[in-house]
Each structure stands twice: as C-alpha cells, then as structure tokens.
mmCIF file of C-alpha atoms and ligand atoms in Angstrom:
data_model
loop_
_atom_site.group_PDB
_atom_site.id
_atom_site.type_symbol
_atom_site.label_atom_id
_atom_site.label_comp_id
_atom_site.label_asym_id
_atom_site.label_seq_id
_atom_site.Cartn_x
_atom_site.Cartn_y
_atom_site.Cartn_z
ATOM 1 C CA MET A 233 166.580 117.731 117.207
ATOM 2 C CA TYR A 234 164.262 118.900 119.972
ATOM 3 C CA ARG A 235 160.661 120.075 119.214
ATOM 4 C CA ILE A 236 159.478 123.128 121.223
ATOM 5 C CA ALA A 237 155.968 124.437 121.302
ATOM 6 C CA VAL A 238 155.777 128.238 121.626
ATOM 7 C CA LEU A 239 152.643 129.846 123.255
ATOM 8 C CA PRO A 240 153.298 133.538 123.252
ATOM 9 C CA GLY A 241 149.830 134.168 124.617
ATOM 10 C CA ASP A 242 148.524 137.619 125.625
ATOM 11 C CA GLY A 243 149.709 141.056 126.453
ATOM 12 C CA THR A 244 153.439 141.420 126.793
ATOM 13 C CA GLY A 245 153.847 137.551 126.435
ATOM 14 C CA PRO A 246 154.823 137.726 122.785
ATOM 15 C CA GLU A 247 157.383 140.439 123.478
ATOM 16 C CA VAL A 248 159.202 138.613 126.176
ATOM 17 C CA VAL A 249 158.937 135.265 124.492
ATOM 18 C CA ALA A 250 160.788 136.753 121.454
ATOM 19 C CA GLU A 251 163.630 137.814 123.581
ATOM 20 C CA GLY A 252 163.776 134.402 125.399
ATOM 21 C CA LEU A 253 164.001 132.675 121.967
ATOM 22 C CA LYS A 254 166.588 135.185 120.744
ATOM 23 C CA VAL A 255 168.861 134.313 123.784
ATOM 24 C CA LEU A 256 168.136 130.609 123.423
ATOM 25 C CA GLN A 257 169.215 130.738 119.754
ATOM 26 C CA ALA A 258 172.454 132.503 120.570
ATOM 27 C CA ALA A 259 173.251 129.982 123.305
ATOM 28 C CA ALA A 260 172.232 126.922 121.437
ATOM 29 C CA GLN A 261 174.257 127.972 118.371
ATOM 30 C CA LYS A 262 177.336 127.800 120.537
ATOM 31 C CA THR A 263 176.443 124.525 122.201
ATOM 32 C CA GLY A 264 175.263 122.808 119.071
ATOM 33 C CA VAL A 265 171.800 122.191 120.435
ATOM 34 C CA LYS A 266 169.198 121.825 117.556
ATOM 35 C CA TYR A 267 165.579 122.416 117.929
ATOM 36 C CA GLU A 268 162.542 123.533 115.846
ATOM 37 C CA LEU A 269 159.714 125.787 117.088
ATOM 38 C CA THR A 270 156.011 125.416 116.439
ATOM 39 C CA ASN A 271 153.931 128.460 117.257
ATOM 40 C CA TYR A 272 150.410 128.295 118.722
ATOM 41 C CA ASP A 273 148.247 131.413 118.790
ATOM 42 C CA LEU A 274 146.271 130.424 121.886
ATOM 43 C CA GLY A 275 145.111 133.263 124.184
ATOM 44 C CA GLY A 276 142.657 136.075 124.587
ATOM 45 C CA GLU A 277 142.852 137.322 120.987
ATOM 46 C CA ARG A 278 141.993 134.112 119.522
ATOM 47 C CA TYR A 279 139.283 133.468 122.011
ATOM 48 C CA LEU A 280 137.658 136.839 121.183
ATOM 49 C CA ARG A 281 137.906 136.148 117.450
ATOM 50 C CA THR A 282 136.807 132.583 117.305
ATOM 51 C CA GLY A 283 135.453 131.536 120.766
ATOM 52 C CA GLU A 284 138.128 128.924 120.985
ATOM 53 C CA ILE A 285 140.213 128.523 124.114
ATOM 54 C CA LEU A 286 142.065 125.283 123.815
ATOM 55 C CA PRO A 287 140.814 122.764 121.317
ATOM 56 C CA ASP A 288 141.121 119.133 122.361
ATOM 57 C CA GLY A 289 143.329 118.203 119.447
ATOM 58 C CA VAL A 290 145.876 120.912 120.491
ATOM 59 C CA VAL A 291 146.282 119.356 123.919
ATOM 60 C CA ASP A 292 147.192 116.043 122.305
ATOM 61 C CA GLU A 293 149.560 117.780 119.860
ATOM 62 C CA LEU A 294 151.284 119.466 122.815
ATOM 63 C CA ARG A 295 151.981 116.077 124.417
ATOM 64 C CA GLN A 296 154.229 115.314 121.503
ATOM 65 C CA PHE A 297 156.715 118.077 122.151
ATOM 66 C CA ASP A 298 159.913 117.972 124.189
ATOM 67 C CA ALA A 299 158.930 121.200 125.995
ATOM 68 C CA ILE A 300 156.526 124.198 125.791
ATOM 69 C CA PHE A 301 157.559 127.747 126.131
ATOM 70 C CA LEU A 302 154.783 130.084 127.323
ATOM 71 C CA GLY A 303 154.535 133.832 127.510
ATOM 72 C CA ALA A 304 151.533 135.019 129.526
ATOM 73 C CA ILE A 305 147.913 134.361 129.806
ATOM 74 C CA GLY A 306 145.266 136.942 130.710
ATOM 75 C CA HIS A 307 143.370 139.500 128.552
ATOM 76 C CA PRO A 308 141.525 142.739 129.810
ATOM 77 C CA ASP A 309 138.588 142.067 127.528
ATOM 78 C CA VAL A 310 137.999 138.463 128.755
ATOM 79 C CA PRO A 311 136.244 137.998 132.155
ATOM 80 C CA PRO A 312 138.508 136.534 134.928
ATOM 81 C CA GLY A 313 138.779 132.854 134.989
ATOM 82 C CA ILE A 314 137.979 131.950 131.444
ATOM 83 C CA LEU A 315 141.497 132.003 130.008
ATOM 84 C CA GLU A 316 143.206 131.117 133.344
ATOM 85 C CA LYS A 317 141.111 127.995 133.969
ATOM 86 C CA GLY A 318 140.482 127.174 130.278
ATOM 87 C CA LEU A 319 143.983 127.467 129.042
ATOM 88 C CA LEU A 320 146.702 127.754 131.624
ATOM 89 C CA LEU A 321 145.252 125.534 134.399
ATOM 90 C CA ARG A 322 143.914 123.094 131.841
ATOM 91 C CA LEU A 323 147.357 122.670 130.346
ATOM 92 C CA ARG A 324 148.901 122.195 133.734
ATOM 93 C CA PHE A 325 146.323 119.631 134.695
ATOM 94 C CA GLU A 326 145.911 117.774 131.445
ATOM 95 C CA LEU A 327 149.686 117.514 130.939
ATOM 96 C CA ASP A 328 149.938 116.511 134.580
ATOM 97 C CA GLN A 329 152.558 119.120 135.246
ATOM 98 C CA TYR A 330 152.277 118.441 138.918
ATOM 99 C CA ILE A 331 155.179 120.578 140.016
ATOM 100 C CA ASN A 332 155.562 124.287 139.708
ATOM 101 C CA LEU A 333 159.176 124.924 140.191
ATOM 102 C CA ARG A 334 160.031 128.525 141.161
ATOM 103 C CA PRO A 335 163.609 129.427 142.088
ATOM 104 C CA VAL A 336 164.014 132.551 144.071
ATOM 105 C CA LYS A 337 167.515 133.734 143.412
ATOM 106 C CA LEU A 338 168.859 137.258 143.784
ATOM 107 C CA TYR A 339 171.600 137.754 141.178
ATOM 108 C CA PRO A 340 174.460 140.108 141.960
ATOM 109 C CA GLY A 341 173.788 143.638 140.674
ATOM 110 C CA VAL A 342 169.960 143.387 141.144
ATOM 111 C CA GLU A 343 168.375 145.865 143.510
ATOM 112 C CA CYS A 344 166.631 144.126 146.452
ATOM 113 C CA PRO A 345 163.950 145.733 148.460
ATOM 114 C CA LEU A 346 165.213 144.063 151.648
ATOM 115 C CA ARG A 347 167.843 146.125 153.462
ATOM 116 C CA ASP A 348 170.894 144.048 154.407
ATOM 117 C CA LYS A 349 170.020 141.115 152.262
ATOM 118 C CA GLY A 350 171.986 140.092 149.194
ATOM 119 C CA PRO A 351 172.596 137.210 146.849
ATOM 120 C CA LYS A 352 174.111 135.218 149.721
ATOM 121 C CA GLU A 353 170.866 135.473 151.680
ATOM 122 C CA ILE A 354 168.318 135.013 148.882
ATOM 123 C CA ASP A 355 168.803 131.735 147.134
ATOM 124 C CA PHE A 356 166.067 129.138 147.613
ATOM 125 C CA VAL A 357 163.703 127.122 145.516
ATOM 126 C CA VAL A 358 159.917 126.857 145.892
ATOM 127 C CA VAL A 359 158.308 123.548 144.883
ATOM 128 C CA ARG A 360 154.628 124.339 144.525
ATOM 129 C CA GLU A 361 152.163 121.514 144.020
ATOM 130 C CA ASN A 362 150.477 122.401 140.688
ATOM 131 C CA THR A 363 147.374 120.246 140.182
ATOM 132 C CA GLU A 364 145.250 120.136 143.321
ATOM 133 C CA GLY A 365 144.203 122.226 146.398
ATOM 134 C CA LEU A 366 141.844 125.162 145.778
ATOM 135 C CA TYR A 367 142.683 125.031 142.134
ATOM 136 C CA SER A 368 140.825 121.708 141.653
ATOM 137 C CA GLY A 369 137.887 123.458 140.350
ATOM 138 C CA ALA A 370 135.397 121.732 142.629
ATOM 139 C CA GLY A 371 132.735 123.781 144.167
ATOM 140 C CA GLY A 372 129.746 125.868 143.003
ATOM 141 C CA PHE A 373 126.783 127.982 143.841
ATOM 142 C CA GLN A 374 123.399 127.379 145.388
ATOM 143 C CA TYR A 375 120.664 130.028 145.289
ATOM 144 C CA LYS A 376 122.950 132.325 143.396
ATOM 145 C CA GLY A 377 121.873 136.011 143.382
ATOM 146 C CA THR A 378 119.522 135.488 146.320
ATOM 147 C CA PRO A 379 120.134 136.528 149.912
ATOM 148 C CA HIS A 380 120.558 132.799 150.626
ATOM 149 C CA GLU A 381 123.400 132.391 148.177
ATOM 150 C CA VAL A 382 125.894 129.710 149.095
ATOM 151 C CA SER A 383 129.227 129.216 147.329
ATOM 152 C CA THR A 384 131.876 126.705 147.952
ATOM 153 C CA GLN A 385 135.367 126.189 146.518
ATOM 154 C CA VAL A 386 136.702 122.904 147.583
ATOM 155 C CA HIS A 387 140.303 122.344 148.546
ATOM 156 C CA VAL A 388 141.177 118.877 147.250
ATOM 157 C CA THR A 389 144.290 117.168 148.591
ATOM 158 C CA THR A 390 145.118 113.651 147.673
ATOM 159 C CA ARG A 391 147.829 111.609 149.434
ATOM 160 C CA PHE A 392 149.072 110.710 145.994
ATOM 161 C CA GLY A 393 149.293 114.395 144.872
ATOM 162 C CA ALA A 394 150.889 115.593 148.118
ATOM 163 C CA GLU A 395 153.339 112.733 148.251
ATOM 164 C CA ARG A 396 154.596 113.068 144.716
ATOM 165 C CA ALA A 397 155.253 116.841 145.258
ATOM 166 C CA ILE A 398 156.975 116.085 148.508
ATOM 167 C CA ARG A 399 159.169 113.457 146.991
ATOM 168 C CA TYR A 400 160.184 115.741 144.143
ATOM 169 C CA ALA A 401 161.084 118.384 146.611
ATOM 170 C CA PHE A 402 163.203 115.954 148.786
ATOM 171 C CA GLU A 403 165.060 114.813 145.690
ATOM 172 C CA LEU A 404 165.647 118.404 144.667
ATOM 173 C CA THR A 405 166.868 119.255 148.043
ATOM 174 C CA ARG A 406 169.323 116.331 147.965
ATOM 175 C CA ASN A 407 170.623 117.143 144.472
ATOM 176 C CA ARG A 408 170.972 120.908 145.263
ATOM 177 C CA ASN A 409 173.185 119.914 148.098
ATOM 178 C CA LYS A 410 173.115 123.366 149.737
ATOM 179 C CA ASP A 411 171.700 123.213 153.296
ATOM 180 C CA LYS A 412 169.956 119.942 152.820
ATOM 181 C CA LYS A 413 166.968 121.358 154.431
ATOM 182 C CA LEU A 414 163.283 121.155 153.219
ATOM 183 C CA THR A 415 160.647 123.367 154.704
ATOM 184 C CA LEU A 416 156.966 122.334 154.520
ATOM 185 C CA CYS A 417 154.857 125.423 154.227
ATOM 186 C CA ALA A 418 151.229 124.860 155.229
ATOM 187 C CA LYS A 419 148.630 125.844 157.866
ATOM 188 C CA THR A 420 148.204 122.717 159.999
ATOM 189 C CA ASN A 421 146.659 124.623 162.822
ATOM 190 C CA VAL A 422 143.580 125.519 160.802
ATOM 191 C CA LEU A 423 143.427 123.231 157.736
ATOM 192 C CA THR A 424 143.424 120.313 159.987
ATOM 193 C CA PHE A 425 142.358 117.787 157.301
ATOM 194 C CA VAL A 426 144.041 118.636 154.019
ATOM 195 C CA HIS A 427 147.251 119.852 155.667
ATOM 196 C CA ASP A 428 147.306 116.943 158.038
ATOM 197 C CA THR A 429 147.685 114.817 155.011
ATOM 198 C CA TRP A 430 150.582 116.957 153.849
ATOM 199 C CA TRP A 431 152.146 116.824 157.249
ATOM 200 C CA ARG A 432 152.058 113.007 157.594
ATOM 201 C CA ALA A 433 153.155 112.563 153.972
ATOM 202 C CA PHE A 434 156.087 114.979 154.618
ATOM 203 C CA ASN A 435 157.262 113.169 157.682
ATOM 204 C CA GLU A 436 156.708 109.634 156.623
ATOM 205 C CA VAL A 437 158.444 110.148 153.281
ATOM 206 C CA GLY A 438 161.285 112.067 154.936
ATOM 207 C CA GLU A 439 161.784 109.572 157.714
ATOM 208 C CA ALA A 440 161.741 106.532 155.412
ATOM 209 C CA ASP A 441 163.723 107.733 152.362
ATOM 210 C CA TYR A 442 165.541 111.003 153.163
ATOM 211 C CA PRO A 443 167.220 110.741 156.496
ATOM 212 C CA ASP A 444 170.051 113.005 155.145
ATOM 213 C CA ILE A 445 167.548 115.963 154.711
ATOM 214 C CA THR A 446 166.605 118.121 157.569
ATOM 215 C CA ARG A 447 162.898 118.555 157.903
ATOM 216 C CA ASP A 448 161.509 122.020 158.752
ATOM 217 C CA TYR A 449 158.058 123.313 159.059
ATOM 218 C CA ALA A 450 156.602 126.884 158.742
ATOM 219 C CA HIS A 451 152.952 128.034 158.697
ATOM 220 C CA VAL A 452 152.263 130.018 155.573
ATOM 221 C CA ASP A 453 151.794 133.330 157.391
ATOM 222 C CA ALA A 454 155.056 132.840 159.168
ATOM 223 C CA THR A 455 156.646 131.851 155.909
ATOM 224 C CA THR A 456 155.941 135.287 154.489
ATOM 225 C CA MET A 457 157.442 136.841 157.559
ATOM 226 C CA TRP A 458 160.603 134.740 157.278
ATOM 227 C CA MET A 459 160.927 135.388 153.570
ATOM 228 C CA VAL A 460 161.224 139.083 154.443
ATOM 229 C CA LYS A 461 163.139 138.859 157.724
ATOM 230 C CA ASN A 462 165.404 135.840 157.253
ATOM 231 C CA PRO A 463 165.213 134.555 153.688
ATOM 232 C CA GLU A 464 168.580 132.813 154.230
ATOM 233 C CA TRP A 465 166.821 130.252 156.431
ATOM 234 C CA PHE A 466 165.299 128.652 153.310
ATOM 235 C CA ASP A 467 166.801 126.139 150.984
ATOM 236 C CA VAL A 468 163.848 124.398 149.484
ATOM 237 C CA ILE A 469 160.194 124.993 150.312
ATOM 238 C CA VAL A 470 157.433 122.504 149.385
ATOM 239 C CA VAL A 471 153.994 123.943 149.469
ATOM 240 C CA GLU A 472 150.453 123.334 148.262
ATOM 241 C CA ASN A 473 149.061 125.076 145.199
ATOM 242 C CA MET A 474 147.325 128.319 146.356
ATOM 243 C CA PHE A 475 149.813 129.126 149.184
ATOM 244 C CA GLY A 476 152.563 128.418 146.612
ATOM 245 C CA ASP A 477 151.025 130.941 144.246
ATOM 246 C CA ILE A 478 150.978 133.618 146.911
ATOM 247 C CA ILE A 479 154.476 133.109 148.422
ATOM 248 C CA THR A 480 156.132 132.969 145.026
ATOM 249 C CA ASP A 481 154.899 136.505 144.159
ATOM 250 C CA LEU A 482 156.604 137.616 147.355
ATOM 251 C CA GLY A 483 159.599 135.561 146.318
ATOM 252 C CA ALA A 484 159.616 137.309 143.026
ATOM 253 C CA MET A 485 159.763 140.700 144.753
ATOM 254 C CA ILE A 486 162.736 139.754 146.893
ATOM 255 C CA GLN A 487 164.577 138.533 143.950
ATOM 256 C CA GLY A 488 164.182 141.787 142.075
ATOM 257 C CA GLY A 489 160.695 141.646 140.680
ATOM 258 C CA LEU A 490 158.444 139.844 138.255
ATOM 259 C CA GLY A 491 160.842 140.904 135.504
ATOM 260 C CA VAL A 492 163.328 138.292 136.679
ATOM 261 C CA ALA A 493 161.101 135.535 138.097
ATOM 262 C CA ALA A 494 161.056 132.394 135.921
ATOM 263 C CA GLY A 495 159.291 129.189 136.612
ATOM 264 C CA GLY A 496 158.589 125.722 135.143
ATOM 265 C CA ASN A 497 155.409 123.653 135.178
ATOM 266 C CA ILE A 498 157.038 120.270 135.406
ATOM 267 C CA ASN A 499 155.860 116.735 134.551
ATOM 268 C CA PRO A 500 158.934 114.717 135.281
ATOM 269 C CA GLY A 501 157.731 111.912 133.022
ATOM 270 C CA GLY A 502 156.031 114.004 130.394
ATOM 271 C CA VAL A 503 156.139 117.407 128.681
ATOM 272 C CA SER A 504 156.907 120.465 130.867
ATOM 273 C CA MET A 505 156.068 124.109 130.272
ATOM 274 C CA PHE A 506 158.273 127.097 131.173
ATOM 275 C CA GLU A 507 157.039 130.649 131.705
ATOM 276 C CA PRO A 508 157.983 133.984 133.258
ATOM 277 C CA ILE A 509 155.769 133.929 136.314
ATOM 278 C CA GLY A 510 154.573 137.576 135.920
ATOM 279 C CA GLY A 511 151.337 138.174 133.978
ATOM 280 C CA SER A 512 150.395 139.677 130.697
ATOM 281 C CA ALA A 513 150.786 143.361 131.816
ATOM 282 C CA PRO A 514 148.166 144.799 129.458
ATOM 283 C CA LYS A 515 149.121 148.434 130.224
ATOM 284 C CA TYR A 516 152.616 147.789 128.866
ATOM 285 C CA THR A 517 151.686 145.802 125.886
ATOM 286 C CA GLY A 518 153.493 146.686 122.635
ATOM 287 C CA MET A 519 155.629 149.493 124.240
ATOM 288 C CA ASN A 520 158.927 147.565 124.342
ATOM 289 C CA VAL A 521 159.297 148.436 128.126
ATOM 290 C CA VAL A 522 158.890 145.219 130.096
ATOM 291 C CA CYS A 523 161.763 143.239 131.364
ATOM 292 C CA PRO A 524 162.382 140.010 129.310
ATOM 293 C CA ILE A 525 164.786 138.414 131.814
ATOM 294 C CA ALA A 526 162.191 136.148 133.462
ATOM 295 C CA ALA A 527 161.399 134.738 129.982
ATOM 296 C CA ILE A 528 165.065 134.371 129.190
ATOM 297 C CA GLY A 529 165.529 132.585 132.520
ATOM 298 C CA ALA A 530 162.574 130.290 131.703
ATOM 299 C CA ALA A 531 164.264 129.405 128.497
ATOM 300 C CA GLY A 532 167.293 128.437 130.452
ATOM 301 C CA MET A 533 165.237 126.338 132.818
ATOM 302 C CA MET A 534 163.702 124.558 129.782
ATOM 303 C CA MET A 535 167.156 123.683 128.553
ATOM 304 C CA GLU A 536 168.124 122.284 131.911
ATOM 305 C CA ALA A 537 164.905 120.208 132.104
ATOM 306 C CA ILE A 538 165.325 118.580 128.685
ATOM 307 C CA GLY A 539 168.967 117.644 129.602
ATOM 308 C CA GLU A 540 170.938 120.447 127.946
ATOM 309 C CA ALA A 541 172.773 121.670 130.952
ATOM 310 C CA ALA A 542 175.523 123.471 129.012
ATOM 311 C CA THR A 543 173.050 125.600 127.146
ATOM 312 C CA ALA A 544 171.179 126.307 130.324
ATOM 313 C CA GLN A 545 174.307 127.440 132.036
ATOM 314 C CA ARG A 546 175.253 129.584 129.034
ATOM 315 C CA ILE A 547 171.879 131.380 129.307
ATOM 316 C CA GLU A 548 172.067 131.791 133.049
ATOM 317 C CA GLY A 549 175.633 133.015 132.828
ATOM 318 C CA ALA A 550 174.732 135.602 130.229
ATOM 319 C CA VAL A 551 171.907 136.877 132.433
ATOM 320 C CA GLU A 552 174.230 137.079 135.407
ATOM 321 C CA LYS A 553 176.880 138.963 133.392
ATOM 322 C CA ALA A 554 174.143 141.391 132.044
ATOM 323 C CA LEU A 555 172.849 142.072 135.603
ATOM 324 C CA ALA A 556 176.339 142.464 137.091
ATOM 325 C CA SER A 557 177.340 144.888 134.329
ATOM 326 C CA GLY A 558 175.171 147.650 135.657
ATOM 327 C CA GLU A 559 174.059 148.468 132.066
ATOM 328 C CA ILE A 560 170.448 147.656 132.943
ATOM 329 C CA LYS A 561 169.317 150.464 135.235
ATOM 330 C CA SER A 562 166.414 148.789 136.905
ATOM 331 C CA LEU A 563 164.288 145.748 136.136
ATOM 332 C CA SER A 564 160.983 147.597 136.445
ATOM 333 C CA ALA A 565 158.936 148.180 133.237
ATOM 334 C CA GLY A 566 159.923 151.450 131.625
ATOM 335 C CA LYS A 567 162.950 152.057 133.975
ATOM 336 C CA MET A 568 165.493 149.698 132.431
ATOM 337 C CA GLY A 569 167.357 152.442 130.609
ATOM 338 C CA MET A 570 166.851 150.357 127.471
ATOM 339 C CA GLY A 571 163.994 148.569 125.817
ATOM 340 C CA THR A 572 162.721 144.958 125.956
ATOM 341 C CA ARG A 573 164.455 144.223 122.708
ATOM 342 C CA GLU A 574 167.658 145.842 123.629
ATOM 343 C CA VAL A 575 167.966 143.870 126.877
ATOM 344 C CA GLY A 576 167.385 140.729 124.777
ATOM 345 C CA ASP A 577 170.100 141.856 122.281
ATOM 346 C CA PHE A 578 172.511 142.454 125.191
ATOM 347 C CA ILE A 579 171.938 139.193 126.748
ATOM 348 C CA ALA A 580 172.028 137.281 123.497
ATOM 349 C CA MET A 581 175.373 138.872 122.729
ATOM 350 C CA LEU A 582 176.707 137.676 126.124
ATOM 351 C CA ALA A 583 175.254 134.242 125.458
ATOM 352 C CA ALA A 584 177.108 133.953 122.182
ATOM 353 C CA VAL A 585 180.554 134.751 123.645
HETATM 354 C C1 LIG B 762 150.684 131.939 138.370
HETATM 355 C C2 LIG B 762 149.374 132.718 138.054
HETATM 356 C C3 LIG B 762 148.239 131.664 137.788
HETATM 357 C C4 LIG B 762 148.047 130.882 139.113
HETATM 358 C C5 LIG B 762 146.976 132.281 137.407
HETATM 359 C C6 LIG B 762 147.083 133.212 136.143
HETATM 360 C C7 LIG B 762 145.886 131.229 137.172
HETATM 361 O O1 LIG B 762 149.056 133.539 139.067
HETATM 362 O O2 LIG B 762 151.132 131.206 137.414
HETATM 363 O O3 LIG B 762 151.166 132.077 139.449
HETATM 364 O O4 LIG B 762 147.380 131.220 139.993
HETATM 365 O O5 LIG B 762 148.707 129.796 139.154
HETATM 366 MN MN1 LIG B 763 150.540 133.672 140.668
#
C-alpha cells in the first residue's frame, strides 16, 4: 500500500490533479497497485485565509509519504515570490529533491510548432539541478529605494550539488541507452567561476566513471537555438537550475505545449514530487478548459519512480493512444474540442483496457 500526498494547489491545479488521479486509478486497478491519498490544501487560498504557507509540521509529514503529487502553485492575489519561495522551492529544498527531471517528448499526433520535426526528432530529457544556482535565495538589498540602491542575487554552486546532478544525468543517459550522449548546458565563457565548477565536475566524472557516454557541451544560448533547429541532437541535457527552468519551457513548446509537459522533482533517496510543469493559469480556473495531459503524465512518472513500471507504462500508453486517435483537437486551453474532465475520462477509459 503506497501513501501519496496530494497538493492540488492553486488555479487550475485542482482540475488537472483530479484528472491525473482519475487516470491513475484506472491504471492501478488493472495492475493491482494499491495506494491511499492524503490531501493537503496548501496554496494561495489557504495563505490568504490563514497566513500560513507551509507549516513546519507539514514538511515533516510529507517526508513520510512514498510520493507527492502537485498541481500548481501561484495565485494572482499573492505578490510574486511568496508562494513560489515559501512553498514550491521550500519543498524542493527541504525534501532535497535535487533533480528536476523534465522529459521533452513529442508524441505522435501532437502538433509541433517546428516545421519538419516529429516524434523521431524530439525525444530528449532535461536533468535540471533543483536546489542551487540563482535559486539559492542568497542576496539582498542595500540602500533600497534610494538612488544608491544595490541589489544582489547570488548564484551558488557547490561541487557536491553540481556533481550529484551530473552523476544522476550520466546514469540516466546510460540506462536510457539511446545515443549515449550527455550534453552539459552552461555558459562557461561568462560564468567563469560557477560554470567552471560544472565543467570540471562534468569532465572528471565522465572520464572516470562513464567512458561509454559521449560528452557534449553547449552554451545555453546555443542550446535554445539547437532545440529549435536540431532537437534530434539531444539525448540527455544536464543543466543548472535557472537555465534549466528557461530551456524546459522551450522544451514544453516543442513537445506540444505546457498542457503535455510533465516533470518530477526527484530525491533518489527520499520522497519525490511530481507536477505538470505549467503554472496555475488563473484566467482559465474553473472553466474545464485546460489540458490535463501534463498532470496525467506526471502521475505516470510518479509510478515509474516508486517502482511501478507497469502502471506507468499503462498511463503513458493511454496518453499515447488518446493523442494518436485525433479525438483531441488541440492541446491548447479551450481548443481541445472537449473539456478537461472529458480528456481525463477518455484517457482513463484507455488506461483501463
Ligand atoms: C517551474 C516554475 C518554478 C521554477 C517557479 C514557479 C518558482 O517556473 O517549476 O519551472 O522557477 O522552478
Ligand atoms: Mn519554470
């Protein structure tokens, strides 16, 4: 019996989480996987009502689960940063989910904005470091509000943090067994301190322990160019936190949009948290129009991570069948030709066959 914590969160989070859980239930019924869900009402509404963002006790409770399933964090009535730092980033950091795993995979039947590129060309994985870099929170103001205002936001890289992300990426590249190529995405020509640490860690680890993996390097600006021009060059990309944030939104677009892009915040030795990578989409909240496939895919990744590969495959297979069927007209909000719940029903039906 697995224990899964569910954090539907803000905006359209609850709507897509419901569909993810619907499909999970349909698949798990077939494979015999048993789990119980515990709901947490964390997010903007609770903060506005009670002032609470993430009580300490809740973090310790969350450590006890096998996995966490998250909808979205971000509320239009809460100033930027409060929920993001206080809830999402705090969970990533305190649960030491040091990998943000973001597959970029174009499924057959999904419209791609890149001409002449299809499922064969768009199939790679981004391993984003998830606890350091510009997200460290270090920095501050001096003379705030005066003409002499100084602000700093410190990029923190540790050898330990870079190396564990790099090792995870090498292992993944080996197990994926596709092109056996790992690309380091950084900016070594400008960030000559922090990315020099990444560069040396990448080469030292690769040379010592992964001679079977081809090492490749691309500056982040060039990476965005290649992702559009030649996405087939990528197998696995390892990247620091902020650049990883940026390139995975581009990745989401080339795989068909935020409606299909799923990710996992992974602590290989602890509790991991799975989420659709898009945000809370306040303007679509409660309208039954957003695409739930990213959340459904995140539920699949969650099953894979806890060791229930058959359930994961059943979920991914159902998503693939639904997308290939042509029944879903588009993956953009309001243009699917059916509602959020109907897409969930359709995929749940396919997951139960
Ligand atoms: C993401 C999001 C978050 C991030 C925000 C909401 C803090 O953009 O998961 O990609 O920057 O990591
Ligand atoms: Mn992002």
